Coordinates of C-alpha atoms in Angstrom, one line a residue:
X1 CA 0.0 0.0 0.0
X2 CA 1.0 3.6 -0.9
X3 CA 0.2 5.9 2.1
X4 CA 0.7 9.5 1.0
X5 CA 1.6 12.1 4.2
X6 CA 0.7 15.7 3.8
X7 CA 2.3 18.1 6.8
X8 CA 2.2 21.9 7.1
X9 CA 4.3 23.7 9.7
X10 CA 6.7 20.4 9.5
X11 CA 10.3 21.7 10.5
X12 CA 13.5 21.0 12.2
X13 CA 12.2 22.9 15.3
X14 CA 8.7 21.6 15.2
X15 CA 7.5 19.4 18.1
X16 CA 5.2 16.8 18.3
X17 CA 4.0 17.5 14.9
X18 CA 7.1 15.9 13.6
X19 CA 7.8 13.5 16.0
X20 CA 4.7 12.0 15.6
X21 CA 4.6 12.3 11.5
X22 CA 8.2 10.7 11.1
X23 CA 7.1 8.2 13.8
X24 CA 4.5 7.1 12.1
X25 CA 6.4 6.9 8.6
X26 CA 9.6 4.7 9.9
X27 CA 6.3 2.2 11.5
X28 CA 5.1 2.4 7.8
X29 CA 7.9 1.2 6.3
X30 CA 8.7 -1.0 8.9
X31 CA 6.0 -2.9 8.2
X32 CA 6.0 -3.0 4.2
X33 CA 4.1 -0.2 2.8
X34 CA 5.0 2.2 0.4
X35 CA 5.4 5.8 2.5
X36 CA 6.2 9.3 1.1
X37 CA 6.1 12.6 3.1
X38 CA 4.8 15.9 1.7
X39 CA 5.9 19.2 3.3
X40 CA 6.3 22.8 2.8
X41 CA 10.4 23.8 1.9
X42 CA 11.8 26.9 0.0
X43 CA 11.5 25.0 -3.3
X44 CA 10.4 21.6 -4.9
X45 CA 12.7 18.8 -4.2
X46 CA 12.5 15.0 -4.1
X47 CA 14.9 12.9 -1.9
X48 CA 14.6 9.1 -1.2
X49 CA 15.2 8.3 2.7
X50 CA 15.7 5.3 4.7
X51 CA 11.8 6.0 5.9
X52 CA 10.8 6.6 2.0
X53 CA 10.4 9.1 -0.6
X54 CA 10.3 13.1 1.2
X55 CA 8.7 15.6 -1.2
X56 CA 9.1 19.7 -0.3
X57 CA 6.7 21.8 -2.3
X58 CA 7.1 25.8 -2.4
X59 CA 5.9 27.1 1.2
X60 CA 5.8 30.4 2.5
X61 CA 7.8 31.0 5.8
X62 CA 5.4 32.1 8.5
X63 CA 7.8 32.1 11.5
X64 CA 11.4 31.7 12.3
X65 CA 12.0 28.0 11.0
X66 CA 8.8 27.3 9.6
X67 CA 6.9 27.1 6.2
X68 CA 3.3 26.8 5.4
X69 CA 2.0 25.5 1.7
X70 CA 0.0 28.7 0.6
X71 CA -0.5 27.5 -3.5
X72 CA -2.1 24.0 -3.2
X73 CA -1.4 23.2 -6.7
X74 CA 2.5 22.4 -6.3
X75 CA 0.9 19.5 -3.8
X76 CA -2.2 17.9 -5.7
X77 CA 0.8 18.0 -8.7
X78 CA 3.0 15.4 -6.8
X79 CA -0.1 13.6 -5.5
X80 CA -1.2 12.7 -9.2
X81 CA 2.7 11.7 -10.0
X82 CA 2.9 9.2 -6.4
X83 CA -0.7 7.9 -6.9
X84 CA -1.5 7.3 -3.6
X85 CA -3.5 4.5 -2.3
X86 CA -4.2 6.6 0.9
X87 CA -3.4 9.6 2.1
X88 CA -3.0 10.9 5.7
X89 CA -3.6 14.5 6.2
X90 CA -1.8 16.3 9.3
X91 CA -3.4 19.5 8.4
X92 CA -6.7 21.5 8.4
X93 CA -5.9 24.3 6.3
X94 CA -4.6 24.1 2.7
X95 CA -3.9 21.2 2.6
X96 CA -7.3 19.7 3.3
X97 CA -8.1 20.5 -0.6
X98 CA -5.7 16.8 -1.3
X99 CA -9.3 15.0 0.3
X100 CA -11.4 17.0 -2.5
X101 CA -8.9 15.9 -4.6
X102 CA -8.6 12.7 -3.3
X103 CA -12.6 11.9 -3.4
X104 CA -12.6 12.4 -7.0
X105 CA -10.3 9.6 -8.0
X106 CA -11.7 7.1 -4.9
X107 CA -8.7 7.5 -2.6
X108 CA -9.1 7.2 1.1
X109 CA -8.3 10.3 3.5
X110 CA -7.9 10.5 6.9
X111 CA -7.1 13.6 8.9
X112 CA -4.4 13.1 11.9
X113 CA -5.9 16.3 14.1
X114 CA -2.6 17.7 16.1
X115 CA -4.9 20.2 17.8
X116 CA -8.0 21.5 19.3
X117 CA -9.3 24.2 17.0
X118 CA -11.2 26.1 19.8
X119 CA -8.7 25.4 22.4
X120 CA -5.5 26.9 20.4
X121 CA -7.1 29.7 18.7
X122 CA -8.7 31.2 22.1
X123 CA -5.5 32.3 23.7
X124 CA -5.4 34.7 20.5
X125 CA -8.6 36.1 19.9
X126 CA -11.0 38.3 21.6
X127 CA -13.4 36.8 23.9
X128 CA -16.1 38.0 22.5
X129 CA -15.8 35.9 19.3
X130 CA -18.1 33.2 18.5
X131 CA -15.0 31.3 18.4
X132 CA -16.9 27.8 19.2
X133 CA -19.5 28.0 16.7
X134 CA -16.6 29.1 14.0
X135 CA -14.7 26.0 14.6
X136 CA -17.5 23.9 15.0
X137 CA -18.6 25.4 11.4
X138 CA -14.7 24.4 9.9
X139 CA -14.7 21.0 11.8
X140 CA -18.2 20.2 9.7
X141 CA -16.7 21.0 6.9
X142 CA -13.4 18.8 7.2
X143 CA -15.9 15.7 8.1
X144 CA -17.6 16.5 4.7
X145 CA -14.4 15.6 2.9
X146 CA -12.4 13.2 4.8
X147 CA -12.8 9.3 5.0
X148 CA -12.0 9.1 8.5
X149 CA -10.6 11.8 11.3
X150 CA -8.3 10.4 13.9
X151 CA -8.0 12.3 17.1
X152 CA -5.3 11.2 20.2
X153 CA -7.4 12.0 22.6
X154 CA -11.0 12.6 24.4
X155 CA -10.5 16.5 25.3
X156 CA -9.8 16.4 21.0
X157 CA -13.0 13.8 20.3
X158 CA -14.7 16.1 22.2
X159 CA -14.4 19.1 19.5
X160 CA -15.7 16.6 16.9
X161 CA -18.6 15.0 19.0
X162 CA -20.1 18.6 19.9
X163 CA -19.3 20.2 15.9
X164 CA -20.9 17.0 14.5
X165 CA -23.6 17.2 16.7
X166 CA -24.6 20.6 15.3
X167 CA -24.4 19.3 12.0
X168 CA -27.7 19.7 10.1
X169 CA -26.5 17.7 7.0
X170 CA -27.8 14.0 6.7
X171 CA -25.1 13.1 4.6
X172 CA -21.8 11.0 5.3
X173 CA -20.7 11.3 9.0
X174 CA -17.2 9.9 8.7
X175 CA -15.9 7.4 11.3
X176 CA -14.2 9.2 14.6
X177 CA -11.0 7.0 15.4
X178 CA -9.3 7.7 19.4
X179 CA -5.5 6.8 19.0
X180 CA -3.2 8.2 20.9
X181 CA 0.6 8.7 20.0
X182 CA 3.6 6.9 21.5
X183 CA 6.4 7.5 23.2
X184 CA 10.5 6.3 22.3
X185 CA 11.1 4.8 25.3
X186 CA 14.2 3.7 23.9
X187 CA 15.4 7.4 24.0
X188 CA 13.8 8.6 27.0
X189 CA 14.8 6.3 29.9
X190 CA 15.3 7.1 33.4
X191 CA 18.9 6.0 32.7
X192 CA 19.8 8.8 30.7
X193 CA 20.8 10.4 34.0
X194 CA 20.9 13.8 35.8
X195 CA 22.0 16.5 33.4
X196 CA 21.6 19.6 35.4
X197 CA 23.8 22.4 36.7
X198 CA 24.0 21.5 40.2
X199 CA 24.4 17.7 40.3
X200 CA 22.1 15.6 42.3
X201 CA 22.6 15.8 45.8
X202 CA 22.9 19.4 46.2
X203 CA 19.6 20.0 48.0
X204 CA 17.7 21.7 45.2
X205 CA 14.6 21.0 44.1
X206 CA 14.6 20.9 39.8
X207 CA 12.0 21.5 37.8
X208 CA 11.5 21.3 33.5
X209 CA 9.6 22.5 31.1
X210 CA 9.5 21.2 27.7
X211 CA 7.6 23.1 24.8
X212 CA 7.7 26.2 22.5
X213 CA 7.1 29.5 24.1
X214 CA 4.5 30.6 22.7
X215 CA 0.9 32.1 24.2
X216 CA -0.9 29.1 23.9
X217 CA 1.5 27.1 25.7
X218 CA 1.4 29.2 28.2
X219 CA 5.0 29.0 29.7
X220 CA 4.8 31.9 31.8
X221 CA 3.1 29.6 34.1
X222 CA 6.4 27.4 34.7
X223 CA 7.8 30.6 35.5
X224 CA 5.5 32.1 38.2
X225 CA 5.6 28.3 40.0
X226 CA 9.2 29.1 40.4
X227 CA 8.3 32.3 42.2
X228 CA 5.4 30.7 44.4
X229 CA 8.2 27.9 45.4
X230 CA 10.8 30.2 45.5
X231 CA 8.4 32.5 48.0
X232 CA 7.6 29.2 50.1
X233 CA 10.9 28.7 50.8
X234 CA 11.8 26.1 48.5
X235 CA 14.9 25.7 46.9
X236 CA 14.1 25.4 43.2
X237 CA 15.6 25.4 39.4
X238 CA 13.9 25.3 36.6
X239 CA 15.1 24.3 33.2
X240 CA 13.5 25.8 30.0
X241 CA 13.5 23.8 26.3
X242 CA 11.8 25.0 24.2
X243 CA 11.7 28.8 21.7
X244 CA 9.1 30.7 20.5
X245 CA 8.1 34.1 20.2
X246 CA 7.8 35.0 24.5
X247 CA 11.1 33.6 25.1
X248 CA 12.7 36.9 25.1
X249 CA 10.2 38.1 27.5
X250 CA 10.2 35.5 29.3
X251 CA 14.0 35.3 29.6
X252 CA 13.9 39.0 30.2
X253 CA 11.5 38.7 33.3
X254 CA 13.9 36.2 34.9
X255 CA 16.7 38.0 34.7
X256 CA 15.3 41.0 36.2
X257 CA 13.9 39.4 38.8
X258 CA 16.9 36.9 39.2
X259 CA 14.6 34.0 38.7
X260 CA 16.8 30.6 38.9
X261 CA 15.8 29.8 35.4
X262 CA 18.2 28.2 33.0
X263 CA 16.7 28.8 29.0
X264 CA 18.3 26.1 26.9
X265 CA 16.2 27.3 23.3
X266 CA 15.7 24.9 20.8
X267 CA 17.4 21.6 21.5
X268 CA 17.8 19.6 18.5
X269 CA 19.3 16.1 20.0
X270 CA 16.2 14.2 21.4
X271 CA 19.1 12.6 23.9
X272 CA 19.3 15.8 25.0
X273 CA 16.0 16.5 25.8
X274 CA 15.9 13.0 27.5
X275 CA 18.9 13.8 29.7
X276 CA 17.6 17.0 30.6
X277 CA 14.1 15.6 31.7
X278 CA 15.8 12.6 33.1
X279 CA 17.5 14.9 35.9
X280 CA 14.6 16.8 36.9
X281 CA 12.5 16.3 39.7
X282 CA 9.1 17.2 38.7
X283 CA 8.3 18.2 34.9
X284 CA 5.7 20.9 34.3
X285 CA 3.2 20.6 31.6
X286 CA 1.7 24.3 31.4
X287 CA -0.4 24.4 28.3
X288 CA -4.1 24.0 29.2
X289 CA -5.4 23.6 25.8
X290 CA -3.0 20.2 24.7
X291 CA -4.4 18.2 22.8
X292 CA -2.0 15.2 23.6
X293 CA 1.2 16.0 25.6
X294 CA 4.2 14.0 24.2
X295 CA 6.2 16.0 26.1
X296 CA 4.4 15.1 28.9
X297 CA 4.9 11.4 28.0
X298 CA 8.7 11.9 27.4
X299 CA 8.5 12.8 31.2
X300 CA 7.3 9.8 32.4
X301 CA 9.3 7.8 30.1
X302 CA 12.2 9.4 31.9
X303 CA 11.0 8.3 35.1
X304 CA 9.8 11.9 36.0
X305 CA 6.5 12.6 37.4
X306 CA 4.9 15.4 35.7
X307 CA 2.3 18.0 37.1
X308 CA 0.2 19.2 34.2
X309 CA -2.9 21.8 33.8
X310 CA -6.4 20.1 34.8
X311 CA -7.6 21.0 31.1
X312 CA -7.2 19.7 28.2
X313 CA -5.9 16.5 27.1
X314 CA -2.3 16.1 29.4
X315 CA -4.0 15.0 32.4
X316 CA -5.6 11.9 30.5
X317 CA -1.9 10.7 30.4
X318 CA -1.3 10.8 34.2
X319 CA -2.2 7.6 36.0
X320 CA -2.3 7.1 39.5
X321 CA 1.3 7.9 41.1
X322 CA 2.7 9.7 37.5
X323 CA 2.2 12.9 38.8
X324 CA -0.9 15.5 39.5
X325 CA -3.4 17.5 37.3
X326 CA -3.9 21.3 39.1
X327 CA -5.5 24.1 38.0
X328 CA -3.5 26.9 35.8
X329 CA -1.9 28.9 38.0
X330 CA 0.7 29.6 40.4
X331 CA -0.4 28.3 43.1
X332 CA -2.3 24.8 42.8
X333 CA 0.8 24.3 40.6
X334 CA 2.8 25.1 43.4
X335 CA 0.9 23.0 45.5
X336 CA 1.2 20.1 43.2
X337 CA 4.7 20.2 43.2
X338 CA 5.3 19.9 46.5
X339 CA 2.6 16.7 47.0
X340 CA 4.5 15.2 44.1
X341 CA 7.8 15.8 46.3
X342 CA 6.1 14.0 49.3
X343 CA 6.4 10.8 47.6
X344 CA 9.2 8.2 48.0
X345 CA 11.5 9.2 44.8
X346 CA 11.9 5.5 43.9
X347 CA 8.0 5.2 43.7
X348 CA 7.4 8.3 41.6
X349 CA 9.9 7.7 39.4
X350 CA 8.8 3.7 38.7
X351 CA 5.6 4.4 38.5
X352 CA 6.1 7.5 35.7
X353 CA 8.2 5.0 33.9
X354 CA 5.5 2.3 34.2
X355 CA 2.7 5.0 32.8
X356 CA 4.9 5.8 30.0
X357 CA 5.1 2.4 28.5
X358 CA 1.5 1.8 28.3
X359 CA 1.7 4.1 25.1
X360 CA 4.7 2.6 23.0
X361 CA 4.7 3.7 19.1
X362 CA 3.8 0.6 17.8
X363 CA 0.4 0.0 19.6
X364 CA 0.1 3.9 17.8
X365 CA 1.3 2.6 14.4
X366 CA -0.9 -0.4 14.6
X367 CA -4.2 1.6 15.5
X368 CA -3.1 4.2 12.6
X369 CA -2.8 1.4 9.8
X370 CA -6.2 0.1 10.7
X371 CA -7.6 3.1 9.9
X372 CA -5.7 4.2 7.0
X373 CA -6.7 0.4 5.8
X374 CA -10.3 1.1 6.4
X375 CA -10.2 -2.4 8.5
X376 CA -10.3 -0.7 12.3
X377 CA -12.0 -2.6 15.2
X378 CA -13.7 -1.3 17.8
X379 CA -10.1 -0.9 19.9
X380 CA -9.9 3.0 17.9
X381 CA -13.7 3.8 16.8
X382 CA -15.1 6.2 19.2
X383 CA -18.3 7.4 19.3
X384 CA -19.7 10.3 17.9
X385 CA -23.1 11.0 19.6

């Protein structure tokens, strides 16, 4: 089988995104099908990998490091030269015109959702937008041209269950698939070891944060737990991965406050990353309007307990012992930190490990290939009413 997937935003600094899309295309591969990646680049190119063909059509840089495929022609162009038996969609923009494109000829779609309309666009609009009955209005429209929609969680099921709901049309409802993403929990281990400034030992207590810093993340909360614990009396350091456009802010605020913040930017090596979460105490998972949390499960992998924000979808990840879900702000964060401290360190730290591997990539690539196949059980169809 050829499985065609179509990324915007897809970049050497993206996140999960990319994690998950190259994921996906090595488990492809891995098990015998024909895979080819279409992103965004300054120009067209065509380059065989070891995880199959990668095609870059002209896309339009939108922010420092990434692109975004403005002129869908480029794109239904290579589509018509790979002849896809499937294609997989991690996009609901432009490229959502390769399932119009794709109906015509008899090819199944299916729409990987990254991210909860409602949830990511609020942080950036004024309140007083219908901003729920806009993105219910888009999310009818993708299920009008899509085979299947596959979301990785039941905070995102729940912006298709309400949108679909609404729906007035009595035509095709496609099938809602629940599959959540994996974790390498080869890469993140709790022996990747303590990587921070002050060795272990020393008393202190460290916090991370792992994500772009950007207003829908909402990393400013990371840094007002430091000045709640800090205030308490506890004897904290937190380390920042992660860019975006509030990292100078953010970097200016704890300077001039003499915040014990270390801001490590963009960290390319995901050993790195591992380390760094590896010698933490407690990660912080900030962003209330997640619609997974890989970062979250690169934590626990790690052996790190992780306190994340009571909404969205991060808190679905946490099972009992992995860490705590508080609300949004400095102080039930605080507050969480500290209960997470209370707990033997060998405990916390086995059972984080112990929540991570529940989600390992191949139970992800498995449920994914059902879908794209059209042959899924019951294991990933959710309900829509």
């Amino acid at each position: 089988m050829r499985i065609v997937q179509l990324a915007n935003l897809y970049s050497p600094v993206s996140g999960g995104l990319r994690t998950a899309v190259d994921a996906l295309g090595r488990g492809y591969v891995a098990a015998g099908h024909d895979r080819a990646l279409v992103i965004p680049g300054r120009s067209g190119t065509w380059d065989e990998t070891e995880s199959g063909l990668v095609v870059t059509v002209p896309g339009a840089s939108v922010a420092p490091g990434y692109r975004f495929v403005l002129d869908p022609r480029p794109m239904l162009r290579v589509l018509a030269r790979l002849r896809p038996d499937v294609i997989e969609v991690s996009d609901k923009a432009t490229l959502v015109l390769a399932a119009r494109w794709a109906r015509r000829r008899g090819v199944r779609t299916v729409l990987l959702s990254h991210e909860r309309l409602d949830a990511i666009l609020a942080p950036h609009l004024p309140s007083r937008l219908p901003l729920e009955q806009a993105t219910d209005r888009w999310n009818q429209a993708l299920a009008g041209v899509f085979d299947a929609i596959v979301v990785t969680s039941e905070f995102a099921a729940a912006e298709f269950r309400r949108a679909l709901g609404r729906r007035r049309s009595r035509g095709p409802v496609p099938s809602l698939h629940l599959v959540p993403l994996g974790v390498d929990l080869s890469t993140f281990r709790p022996s990747a070891g303590r990587n921070t400034s002050g060795g272990p030992g020393d008393g202190l207590v460290r916090l991370v944060h792992l994500g772009r810093l950007s207003r829908e993340k909402s990393p400013g909360l990371a840094l007002d737990t430091v000045r709640q614990l800090s205030r308490r009396g506890v004897p904290v350091r937190l380390d920042m991965a992660g860019d975006g456009p509030l990292a100078a802010g953010l970097r200016s605020a704890a300077e001039r406050e003499g915040l014990p913040v270390d801001f490590h930017g963009h960290l390319p090596a995901r050993s790195a990353v591992a380390r760094l979460l590896a010698g933490a105490d407690v990660a912080l998972a900030t962003c209330p309007a997640e619609s997974f949390g890989l970062a979250v499960l690169e934590a626990l992998a790690c052996g790190t307990p992780v306190v994340a924000a009571n909404r969205g979808a991060a808190r679905e990840l946490l099972a009992p012992g992995t860490g705590l879900a508080a609300a949004p702000h400095a102080g039930a964060f605080g507050d969480a930190v500290q209960e997470v401290l209370r707990w033997p360190d060998d405990q916390r730290r086995r059972a984080a490990r112990t929540g991570a591997e529940r989600y390992p990539w191949s139970a992800t690539i498995a449920g994914m290939l059902d879908v794209l196949t059209g042959t899924a059980s019951d294991r990933t169809r959710t309900a829509l009413a």
